[in-house]
XYZ file of C-alpha atoms in Angstrom:
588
model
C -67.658 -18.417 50.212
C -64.529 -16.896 48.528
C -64.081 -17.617 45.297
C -61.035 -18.943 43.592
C -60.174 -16.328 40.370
C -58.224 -18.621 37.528
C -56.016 -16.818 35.251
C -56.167 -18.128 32.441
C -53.290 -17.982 29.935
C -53.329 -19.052 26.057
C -50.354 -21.294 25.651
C -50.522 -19.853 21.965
C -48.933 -16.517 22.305
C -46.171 -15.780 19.855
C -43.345 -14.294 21.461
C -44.238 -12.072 24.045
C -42.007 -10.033 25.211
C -42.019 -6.799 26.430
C -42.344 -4.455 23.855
C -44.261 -7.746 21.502
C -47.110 -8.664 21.073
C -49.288 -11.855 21.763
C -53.073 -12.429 19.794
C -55.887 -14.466 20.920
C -57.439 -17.370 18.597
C -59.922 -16.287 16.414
C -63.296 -15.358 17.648
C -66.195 -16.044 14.979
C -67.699 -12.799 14.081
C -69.953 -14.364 11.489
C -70.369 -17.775 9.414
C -73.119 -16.356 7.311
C -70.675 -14.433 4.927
C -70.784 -17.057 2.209
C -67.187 -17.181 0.650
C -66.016 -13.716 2.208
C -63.798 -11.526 0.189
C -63.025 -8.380 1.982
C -63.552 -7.114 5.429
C -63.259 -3.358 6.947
C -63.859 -1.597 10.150
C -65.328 2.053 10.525
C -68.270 3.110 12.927
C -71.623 2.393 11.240
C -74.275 3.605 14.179
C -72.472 6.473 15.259
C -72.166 4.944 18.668
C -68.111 5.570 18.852
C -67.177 1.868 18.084
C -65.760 -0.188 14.969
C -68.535 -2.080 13.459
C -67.219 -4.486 10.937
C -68.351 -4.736 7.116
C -68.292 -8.097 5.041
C -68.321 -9.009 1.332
C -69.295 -12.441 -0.104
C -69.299 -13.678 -3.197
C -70.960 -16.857 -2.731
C -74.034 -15.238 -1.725
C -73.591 -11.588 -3.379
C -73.850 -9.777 0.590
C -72.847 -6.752 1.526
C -73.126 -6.740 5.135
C -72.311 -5.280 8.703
C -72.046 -6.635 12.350
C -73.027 -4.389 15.064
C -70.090 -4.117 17.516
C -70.732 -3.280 21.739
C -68.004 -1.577 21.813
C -65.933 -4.461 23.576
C -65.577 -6.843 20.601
C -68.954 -8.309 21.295
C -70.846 -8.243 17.807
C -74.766 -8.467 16.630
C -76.056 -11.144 14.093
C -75.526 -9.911 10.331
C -77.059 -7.106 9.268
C -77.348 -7.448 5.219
C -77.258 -4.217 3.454
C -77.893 -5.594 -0.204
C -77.923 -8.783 -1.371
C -77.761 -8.499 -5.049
C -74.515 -7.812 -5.069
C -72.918 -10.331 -7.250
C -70.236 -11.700 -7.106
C -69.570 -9.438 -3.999
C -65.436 -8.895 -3.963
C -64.266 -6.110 -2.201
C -65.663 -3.210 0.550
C -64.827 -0.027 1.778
C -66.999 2.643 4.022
C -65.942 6.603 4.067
C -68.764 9.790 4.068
C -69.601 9.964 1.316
C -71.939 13.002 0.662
C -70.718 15.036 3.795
C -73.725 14.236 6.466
C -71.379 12.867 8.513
C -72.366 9.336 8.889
C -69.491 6.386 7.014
C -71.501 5.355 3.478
C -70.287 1.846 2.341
C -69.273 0.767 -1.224
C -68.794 -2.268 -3.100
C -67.015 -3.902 -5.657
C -69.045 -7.239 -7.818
C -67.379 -9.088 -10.304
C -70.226 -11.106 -11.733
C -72.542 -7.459 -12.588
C -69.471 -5.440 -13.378
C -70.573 -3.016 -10.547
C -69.104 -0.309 -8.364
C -72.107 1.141 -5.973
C -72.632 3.040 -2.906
C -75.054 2.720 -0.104
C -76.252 5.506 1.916
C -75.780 5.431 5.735
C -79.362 6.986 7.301
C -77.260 7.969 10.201
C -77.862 4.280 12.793
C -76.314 2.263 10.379
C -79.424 1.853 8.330
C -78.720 1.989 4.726
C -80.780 3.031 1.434
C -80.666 0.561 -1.721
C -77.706 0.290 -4.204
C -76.697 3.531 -5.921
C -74.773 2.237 -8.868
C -71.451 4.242 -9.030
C -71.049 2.407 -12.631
C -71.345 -1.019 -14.395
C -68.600 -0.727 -16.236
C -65.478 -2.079 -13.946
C -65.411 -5.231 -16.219
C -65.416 -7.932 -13.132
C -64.499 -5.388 -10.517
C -61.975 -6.651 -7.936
C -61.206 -3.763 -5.595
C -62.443 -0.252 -4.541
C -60.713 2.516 -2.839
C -61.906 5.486 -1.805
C -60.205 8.936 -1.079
C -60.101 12.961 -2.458
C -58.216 12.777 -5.360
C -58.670 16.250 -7.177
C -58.332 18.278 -3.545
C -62.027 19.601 -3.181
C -62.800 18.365 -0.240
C -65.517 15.531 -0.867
C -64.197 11.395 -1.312
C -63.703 10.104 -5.042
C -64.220 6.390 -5.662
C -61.465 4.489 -7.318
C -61.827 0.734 -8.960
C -59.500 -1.922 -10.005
C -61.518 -4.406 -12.400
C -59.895 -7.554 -13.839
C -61.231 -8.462 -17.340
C -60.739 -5.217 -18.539
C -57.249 -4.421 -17.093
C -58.285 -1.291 -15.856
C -57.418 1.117 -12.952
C -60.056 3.791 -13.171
C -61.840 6.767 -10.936
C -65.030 8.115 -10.358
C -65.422 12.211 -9.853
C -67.989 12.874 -6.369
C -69.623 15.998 -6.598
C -69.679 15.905 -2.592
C -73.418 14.905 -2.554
C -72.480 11.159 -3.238
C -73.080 12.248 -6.831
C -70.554 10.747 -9.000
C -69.049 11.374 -12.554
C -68.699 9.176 -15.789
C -65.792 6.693 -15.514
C -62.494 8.332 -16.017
C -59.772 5.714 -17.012
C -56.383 5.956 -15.235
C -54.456 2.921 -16.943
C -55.552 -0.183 -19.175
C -52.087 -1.363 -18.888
C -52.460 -3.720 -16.188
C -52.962 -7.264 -16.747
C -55.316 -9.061 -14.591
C -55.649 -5.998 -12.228
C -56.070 -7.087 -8.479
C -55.927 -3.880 -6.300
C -55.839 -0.695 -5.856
C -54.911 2.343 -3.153
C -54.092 5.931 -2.968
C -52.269 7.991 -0.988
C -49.757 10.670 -1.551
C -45.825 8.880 -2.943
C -44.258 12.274 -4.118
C -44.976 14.877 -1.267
C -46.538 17.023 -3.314
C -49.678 16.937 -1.195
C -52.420 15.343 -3.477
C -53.208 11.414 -3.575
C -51.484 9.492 -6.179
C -52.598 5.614 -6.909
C -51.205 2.457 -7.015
C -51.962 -0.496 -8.788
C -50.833 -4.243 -9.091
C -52.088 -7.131 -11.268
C -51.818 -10.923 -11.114
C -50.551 -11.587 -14.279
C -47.659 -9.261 -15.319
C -46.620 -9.137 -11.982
C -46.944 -4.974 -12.360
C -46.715 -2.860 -9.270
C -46.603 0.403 -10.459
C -48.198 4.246 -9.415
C -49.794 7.054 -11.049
C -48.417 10.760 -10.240
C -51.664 12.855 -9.322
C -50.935 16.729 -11.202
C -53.401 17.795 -7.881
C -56.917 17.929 -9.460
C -57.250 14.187 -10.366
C -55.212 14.111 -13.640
C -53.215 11.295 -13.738
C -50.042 10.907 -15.369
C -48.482 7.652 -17.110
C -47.560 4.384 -15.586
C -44.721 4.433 -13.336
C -43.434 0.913 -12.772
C -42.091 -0.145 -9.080
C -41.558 -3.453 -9.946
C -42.495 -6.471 -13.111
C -41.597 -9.447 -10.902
C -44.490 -9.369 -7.994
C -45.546 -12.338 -9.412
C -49.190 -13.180 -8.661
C -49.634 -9.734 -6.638
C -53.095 -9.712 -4.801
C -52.967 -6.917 -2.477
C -51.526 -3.646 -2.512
C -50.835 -1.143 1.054
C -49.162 1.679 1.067
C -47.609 3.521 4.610
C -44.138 5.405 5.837
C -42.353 1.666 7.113
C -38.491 3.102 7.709
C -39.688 6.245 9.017
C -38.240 8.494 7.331
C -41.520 10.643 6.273
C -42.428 9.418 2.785
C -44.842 6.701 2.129
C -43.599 2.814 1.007
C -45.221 0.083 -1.160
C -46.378 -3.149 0.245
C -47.547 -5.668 -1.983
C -48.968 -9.608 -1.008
C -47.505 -12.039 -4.043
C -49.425 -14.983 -4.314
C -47.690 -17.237 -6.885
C -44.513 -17.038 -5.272
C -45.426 -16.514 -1.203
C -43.891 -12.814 -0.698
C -44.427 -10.554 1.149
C -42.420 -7.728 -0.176
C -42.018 -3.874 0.144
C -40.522 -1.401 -1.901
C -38.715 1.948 -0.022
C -39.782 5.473 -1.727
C -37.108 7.914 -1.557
C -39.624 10.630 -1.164
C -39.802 11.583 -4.931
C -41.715 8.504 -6.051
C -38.583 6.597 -6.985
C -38.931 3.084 -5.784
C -35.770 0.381 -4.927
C -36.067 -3.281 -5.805
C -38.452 -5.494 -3.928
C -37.272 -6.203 -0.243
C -38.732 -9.616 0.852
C -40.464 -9.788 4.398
C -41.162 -12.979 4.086
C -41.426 -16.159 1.158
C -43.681 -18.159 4.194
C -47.481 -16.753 2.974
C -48.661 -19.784 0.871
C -51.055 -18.198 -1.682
C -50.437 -14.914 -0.150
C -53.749 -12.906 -0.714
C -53.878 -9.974 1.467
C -51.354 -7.272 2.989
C -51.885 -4.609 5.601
C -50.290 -2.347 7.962
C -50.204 -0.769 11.271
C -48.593 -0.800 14.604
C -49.094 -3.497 16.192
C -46.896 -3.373 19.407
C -47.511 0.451 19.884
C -43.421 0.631 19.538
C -44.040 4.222 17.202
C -43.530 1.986 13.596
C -45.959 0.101 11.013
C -45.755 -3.763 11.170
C -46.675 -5.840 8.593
C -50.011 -8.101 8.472
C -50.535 -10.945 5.993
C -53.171 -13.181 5.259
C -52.714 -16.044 2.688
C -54.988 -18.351 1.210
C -53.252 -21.523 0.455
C -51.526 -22.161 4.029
C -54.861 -20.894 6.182
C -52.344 -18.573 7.726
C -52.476 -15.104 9.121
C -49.326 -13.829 10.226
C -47.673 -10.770 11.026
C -43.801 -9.324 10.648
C -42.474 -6.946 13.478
C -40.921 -4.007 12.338
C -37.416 -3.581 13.927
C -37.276 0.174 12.926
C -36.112 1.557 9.513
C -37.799 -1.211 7.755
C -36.230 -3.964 9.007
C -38.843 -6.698 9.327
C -38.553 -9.966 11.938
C -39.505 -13.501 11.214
C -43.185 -14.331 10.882
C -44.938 -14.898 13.658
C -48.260 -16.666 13.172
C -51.612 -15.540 14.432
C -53.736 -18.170 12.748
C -53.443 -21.192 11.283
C -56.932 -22.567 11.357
C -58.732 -20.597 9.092
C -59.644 -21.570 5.594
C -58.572 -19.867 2.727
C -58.164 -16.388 4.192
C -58.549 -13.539 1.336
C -58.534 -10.371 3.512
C -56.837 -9.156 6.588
C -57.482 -6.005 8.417
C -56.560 -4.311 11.651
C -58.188 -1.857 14.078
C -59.254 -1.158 17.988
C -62.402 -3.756 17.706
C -62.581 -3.963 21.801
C -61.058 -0.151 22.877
C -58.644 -1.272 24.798
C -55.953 0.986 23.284
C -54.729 -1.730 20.746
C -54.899 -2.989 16.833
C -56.602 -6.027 17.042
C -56.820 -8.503 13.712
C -59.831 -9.220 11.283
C -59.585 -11.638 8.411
C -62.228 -12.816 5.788
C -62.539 -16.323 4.319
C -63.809 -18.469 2.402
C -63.802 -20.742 5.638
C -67.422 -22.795 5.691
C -67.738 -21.912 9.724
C -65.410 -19.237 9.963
C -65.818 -16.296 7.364
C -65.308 -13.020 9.437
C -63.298 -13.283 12.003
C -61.581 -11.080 14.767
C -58.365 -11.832 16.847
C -57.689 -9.800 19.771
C -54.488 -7.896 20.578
C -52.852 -9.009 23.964
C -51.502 -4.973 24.146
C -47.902 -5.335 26.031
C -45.642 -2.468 25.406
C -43.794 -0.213 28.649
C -47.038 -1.307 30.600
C -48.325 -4.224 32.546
C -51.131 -6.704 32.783
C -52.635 -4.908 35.751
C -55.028 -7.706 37.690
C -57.433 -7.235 41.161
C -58.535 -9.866 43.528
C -60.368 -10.360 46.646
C -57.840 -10.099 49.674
C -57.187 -14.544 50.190
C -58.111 -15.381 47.151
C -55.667 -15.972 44.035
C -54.612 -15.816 40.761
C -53.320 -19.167 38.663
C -50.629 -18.064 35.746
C -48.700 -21.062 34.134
C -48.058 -23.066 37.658
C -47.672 -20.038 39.648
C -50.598 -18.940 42.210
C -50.544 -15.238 43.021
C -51.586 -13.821 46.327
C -49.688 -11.100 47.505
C -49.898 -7.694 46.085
C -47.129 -6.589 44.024
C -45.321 -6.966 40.475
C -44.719 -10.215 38.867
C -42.571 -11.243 35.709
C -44.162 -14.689 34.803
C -42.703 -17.158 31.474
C -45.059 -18.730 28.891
C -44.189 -21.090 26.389
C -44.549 -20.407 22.967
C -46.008 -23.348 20.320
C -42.251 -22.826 18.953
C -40.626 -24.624 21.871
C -39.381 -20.747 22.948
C -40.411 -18.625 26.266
C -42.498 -15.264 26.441
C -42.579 -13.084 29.442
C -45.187 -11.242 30.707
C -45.722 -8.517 33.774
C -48.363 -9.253 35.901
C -49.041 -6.266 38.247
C -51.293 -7.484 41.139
C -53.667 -6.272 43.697
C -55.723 -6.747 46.768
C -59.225 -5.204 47.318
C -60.330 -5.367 50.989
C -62.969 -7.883 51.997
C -65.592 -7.150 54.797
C -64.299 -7.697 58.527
C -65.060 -11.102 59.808
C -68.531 -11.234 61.239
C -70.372 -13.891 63.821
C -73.519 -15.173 63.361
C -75.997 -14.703 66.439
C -78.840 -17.802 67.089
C -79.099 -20.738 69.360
C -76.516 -23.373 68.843
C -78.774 -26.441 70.630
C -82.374 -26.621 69.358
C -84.932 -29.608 68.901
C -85.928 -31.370 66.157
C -88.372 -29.506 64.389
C -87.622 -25.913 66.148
C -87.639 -22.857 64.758
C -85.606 -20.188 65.431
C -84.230 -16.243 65.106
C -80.450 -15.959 63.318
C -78.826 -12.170 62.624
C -75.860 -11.083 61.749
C -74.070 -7.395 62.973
C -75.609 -3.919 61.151
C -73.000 -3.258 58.238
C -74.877 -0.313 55.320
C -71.313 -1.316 53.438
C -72.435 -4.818 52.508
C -74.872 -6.868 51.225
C -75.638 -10.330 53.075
C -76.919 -13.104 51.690
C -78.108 -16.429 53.544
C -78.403 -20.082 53.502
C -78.976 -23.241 55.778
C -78.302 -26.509 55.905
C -80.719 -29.418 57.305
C -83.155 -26.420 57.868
C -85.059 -23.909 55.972
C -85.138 -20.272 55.826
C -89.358 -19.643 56.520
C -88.556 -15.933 56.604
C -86.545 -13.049 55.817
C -87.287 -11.450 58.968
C -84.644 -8.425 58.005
C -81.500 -7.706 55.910
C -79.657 -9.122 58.689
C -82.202 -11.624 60.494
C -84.158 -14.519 59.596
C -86.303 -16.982 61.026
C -84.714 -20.979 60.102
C -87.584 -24.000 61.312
C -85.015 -27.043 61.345
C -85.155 -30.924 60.939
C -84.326 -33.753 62.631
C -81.284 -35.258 64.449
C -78.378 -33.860 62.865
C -75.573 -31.247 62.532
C -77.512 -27.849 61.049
C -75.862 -24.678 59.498
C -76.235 -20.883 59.369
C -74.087 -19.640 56.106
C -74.058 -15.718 56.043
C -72.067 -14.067 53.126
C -71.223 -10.880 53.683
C -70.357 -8.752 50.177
C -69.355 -5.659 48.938
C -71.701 -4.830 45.817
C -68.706 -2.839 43.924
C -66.418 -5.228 43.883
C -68.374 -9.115 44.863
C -65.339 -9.375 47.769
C -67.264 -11.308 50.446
C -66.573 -12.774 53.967
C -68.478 -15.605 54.892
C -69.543 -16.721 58.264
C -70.774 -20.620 59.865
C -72.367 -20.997 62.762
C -73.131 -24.762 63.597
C -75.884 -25.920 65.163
C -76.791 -29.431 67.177
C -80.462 -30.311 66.226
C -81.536 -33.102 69.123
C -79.065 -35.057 69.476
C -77.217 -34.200 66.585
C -77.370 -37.460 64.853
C -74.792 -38.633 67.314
C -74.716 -42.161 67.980
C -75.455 -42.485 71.141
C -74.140 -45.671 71.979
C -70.712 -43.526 71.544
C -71.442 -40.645 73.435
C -72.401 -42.715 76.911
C -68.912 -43.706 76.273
C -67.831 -40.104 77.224
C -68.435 -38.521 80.450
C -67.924 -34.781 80.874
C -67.761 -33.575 85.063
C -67.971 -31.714 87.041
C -71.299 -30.236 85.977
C -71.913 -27.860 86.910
C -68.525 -26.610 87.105
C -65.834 -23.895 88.410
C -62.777 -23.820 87.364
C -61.939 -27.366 85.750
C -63.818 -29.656 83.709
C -62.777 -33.251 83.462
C -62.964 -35.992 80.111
C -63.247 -39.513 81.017
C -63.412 -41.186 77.584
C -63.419 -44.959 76.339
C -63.189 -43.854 72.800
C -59.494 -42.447 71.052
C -59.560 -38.848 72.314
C -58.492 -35.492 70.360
C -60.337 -32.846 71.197
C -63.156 -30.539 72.971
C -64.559 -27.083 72.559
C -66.754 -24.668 74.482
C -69.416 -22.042 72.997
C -71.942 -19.544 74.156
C -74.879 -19.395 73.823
C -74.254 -17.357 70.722
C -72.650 -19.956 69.167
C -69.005 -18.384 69.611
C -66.408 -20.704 70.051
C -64.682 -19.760 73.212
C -61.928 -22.785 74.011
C -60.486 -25.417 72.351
C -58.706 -28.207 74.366
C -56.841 -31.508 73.425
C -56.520 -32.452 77.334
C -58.327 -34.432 79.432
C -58.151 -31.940 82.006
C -59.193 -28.317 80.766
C -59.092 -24.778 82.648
C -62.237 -23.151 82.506
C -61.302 -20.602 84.848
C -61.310 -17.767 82.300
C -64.836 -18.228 81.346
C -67.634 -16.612 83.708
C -70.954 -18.531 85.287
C -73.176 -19.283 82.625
C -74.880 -21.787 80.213
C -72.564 -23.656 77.657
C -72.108 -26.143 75.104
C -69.292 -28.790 75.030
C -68.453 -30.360 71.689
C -66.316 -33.362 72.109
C -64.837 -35.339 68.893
C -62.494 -38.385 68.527
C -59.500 -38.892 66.329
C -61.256 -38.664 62.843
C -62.571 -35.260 63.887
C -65.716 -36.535 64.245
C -68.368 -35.423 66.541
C -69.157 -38.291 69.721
C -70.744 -35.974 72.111
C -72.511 -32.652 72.797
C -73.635 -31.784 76.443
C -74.865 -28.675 78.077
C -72.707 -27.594 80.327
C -73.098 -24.691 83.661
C -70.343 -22.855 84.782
C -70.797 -21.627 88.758
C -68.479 -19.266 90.498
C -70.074 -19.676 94.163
């Protein structure tokens, strides 16, 4: 039996268009984070998929989720769980074996560690880094004096400092080397280089002066004075840093969370900053900022993830900087801290991951509906269909279909669509008249390029004589049937096949069927209906169970059929069966 293949199509995609993107709702990666602060993506196992770290503070965890490489993920997998106060996490190599080490930040124990990755994503104990990030709130990592191993940088909040630790390229690390105390409440931290001079400088930005401001890297990790970007990023949680006007230097994005901004700040390519250029004022309690491209379009869109409005959102770049409206991916997500974005399911695409301090929903992942200069390319069985918003789709070929958007708007999306072949219709070979009780040989034609399956009704297979044959011992008066389904294993396109069969009478009431006379019989060339009951219709098999005519007459011309044994079938209006009789066809 064919089956019917539903499209199915979230009515909560957010303007696509070609060239756009559209996300999926959230899909639960883990509820066992307990008040999640951070989230990242790197491959833990060595298996050439994202796995996805986690940091809670409600339950001091450090933890990863095994991914199958399609966005399918394991239970939690806790690395420590002494971490208190667990706040932010990051995973690089740490001491050059090849295999992503993770590190934490803690507030509560002051801590910056490291854990070492075995190589399959099992990890040694905590290898404190240093306990004096004075209720650490971020941690970055990255080679900051250019020999070749990853340094460790921290952003603590009670001691206003932006510090850096020195890695010896064994995951050995140095005494704490202070890069500014002048940061008040300090939030977060990231490096990269602002001043093309080829080393990574840092950036910093705290809650309560409302400081973004960098640090000019001299190329072997000494770090210059303060360099302010801005004083009015109010509540700044989240710093990012990426080329967003491409023009080949690196720009400043910071999350602002007492007054809602999103904001960025162009470099000139010297490390010389303009004034804040809002994205948006619409992330209530914004916590988080990231960016990448999201709509494979060749420039960095914006992601945001803010606590106070359960929101995760994200801004299309226009080119040159120029940023579009939000465009929400989430809305149903308690207080989100952390956003994130990477190929979770390897389908060519950024998907989004967020971490919150939701009670069901702490690490989450939303999939990327990828829809730029390509299409949705779709396969189904020759006959059977595709449903897309009112629309079924049968016939090969290209469709441009219209969605509605939860804004009231429409989004458009290419649908490219083909048929695979199905196996060639197929009869089923067995007696058509049999007693009560009988039992009896069914097979269907010799095909090595499918697979058949069987089934009967008022009957019972006994035995599986072949791949093609079995042996059926029916039941009483009734209509029986043979079901064959013939299938190709590649692809599950069947063809299926009924042969009906009369067992005694066939349950026919046979108070009706006197009512119908079929003559002559035997018979030559025409056979005659003389019928008290409202008439439609009568048909002829072999004994093969082929149907071989079909007449709505009284009078029928059997003259095409040669001498033989037959089966008459004849029903009344309703399509209803009234009379079966066996019928001999004589040319002499």
């Amino acid at each position: 039996m064919k089956k019917l293949i539903t499209f199915t199509v979230l009515t909560v995609l957010a303007g696509l268009v070609l060239g756009q993107t559209a996300f999926g709702p959230e899909q639960i990666i883990s509820s066992e984070a307990g008040s999640a602060k951070s989230v990242f993506a790197v491959d833990l196992d060595n298996d050439n998929d994202l796995d996805i770290l986690s940091a809670s503070s409600f339950d001091d965890k450090i933890a990863w989720y095994k991914n199958n490489g399609d966005g399918n993920f394991g239970n939690q997998i806790v690395i420590a769980s002494n971490v208190n106060g667990a706040s932010s996490v990051f995973a690089i190599d740490l001491n050059n074996d090849g295999y992503n080490d993770v590190i934490s930040a803690s507030q509560t124990d002051d801590k910056i560690v490291w854990y070492k990755n075995e190589g399959n994503g099992s990890f040694s104990n905590q290898q404190v880094i240093t306990t004096l990030a004075n209720y650490a709130n971020s941690v970055f990592a990255i080679d900051l004096d250019n020999d070749n191993d990853i340094d460790v940088l921290s952003a603590s909040e009670n001691d206003n400092k932006i510090a850096w630790y020195e890695n010896d390229g064994s995951g050995n690390f140095g005494n704490q080397i202070i890069i500014s105390t002048s940061v008040d409440n300090a939030k977060s931290v990231f490096a990269i280089d602002l001043d093309n001079d080829g080393d990574n400088d840092v950036i910093s930005v705290s809650l309560f002066d409302g400081k973004v401001a960098w640090y000019a890297n001299d190329g072997i990790g000494n770090f210059g004075n303060q360099i302010i970007i801005s004083t009015i990023a109010y509540g700044a949680q989240s710093v990012f840093a990426i080329d967003l006007d491409n023009d080949n230097d690196n720009d400043v994005l910071v999350a602002c969370s007492f007054t809602d901004k999103i904001v960025w700040y162009e470099n000139d390519g010297f490390g010389n900053f303009s004034v804040e250029q809002i994205i948006s004022t619409n992330a209530v309690g914004a916590s988080s900022v990231f960016s990448v491209d999201l709509d494979n379009d060749g420039d960095k869109d914006v992601i945001s993830g803010s606590s106070f409005d359960d929101k995760i959102a994200w801004y299309e770049n226009e080119g040159n900087g120029n940023f579009g409206n939000q465009q929400v991916i989430s809305s149903n997500i308690d207080f989100v801290t952390c956003v994130f974005a990477a190929d979770i399911d390897n389908d060519g695409d950024k998907d989004i991951l967020s971490a919150a301090e939701d009670v069901d929903k702490n690490i989450n992942w939303n999939e990327n509906f990828y829809n730029f200069n390509s299409f949705s390319f779709f396969e189904v069985c020759s006959g059977d269909s595709i449903y897309a918003n009112g629309q079924w789709l049968s016939k090969p070929g290209e469709y441009l279909i219209s969605f509605p958007t939860i804004w009231g708007g429409d989004s458009i999306i290419k649908v490219s669509l083909s048929l695979l072949p199905v196996p060639v219709n197929f009869d089923i070979t067995g007696p058509i008249q049999v007693e009560e009780f009988a039992t009896e040989t069914y097979s269907v034609p010799n095909n090595p390029d499918v697979e058949y399956s069987f089934d009967v009704i008022n009957g019972n297979i006994i035995l599986q004589l072949s791949e093609i044959a079995i042996q059926v011992q029916w039941a009483s008066n009734s209509i029986g049937k043979v079901i064959a389904t013939a299938t190709y294993p590649e692809t599950g396109c069947n063809t299926e096949s009924i042969l009906e069969v009369t067992v005694g009478t066939g349950g026919i009431n046979e108070n009706l069927a006197s009512k119908v006379r079929i003559f002559p019989n035997p018979a030559k060339d025409i056979l005659y209906i003389e019928s008290e009951l409202p008439f439609t219709s009568i048909e002829i098999f072999n004994q093969s169970g082929q149907k071989l005519l079909h007449s709505e007459n009284l009078t029928t011309d059997i003259s095409g059929l040669p001498g033989g044994t037959y089966l008459v079938k004849v029903f009344d209006k309703k399509r209803e069966l009234i009379k079966t009789e066996k019928l001999v066809i004589s040319k002499q």
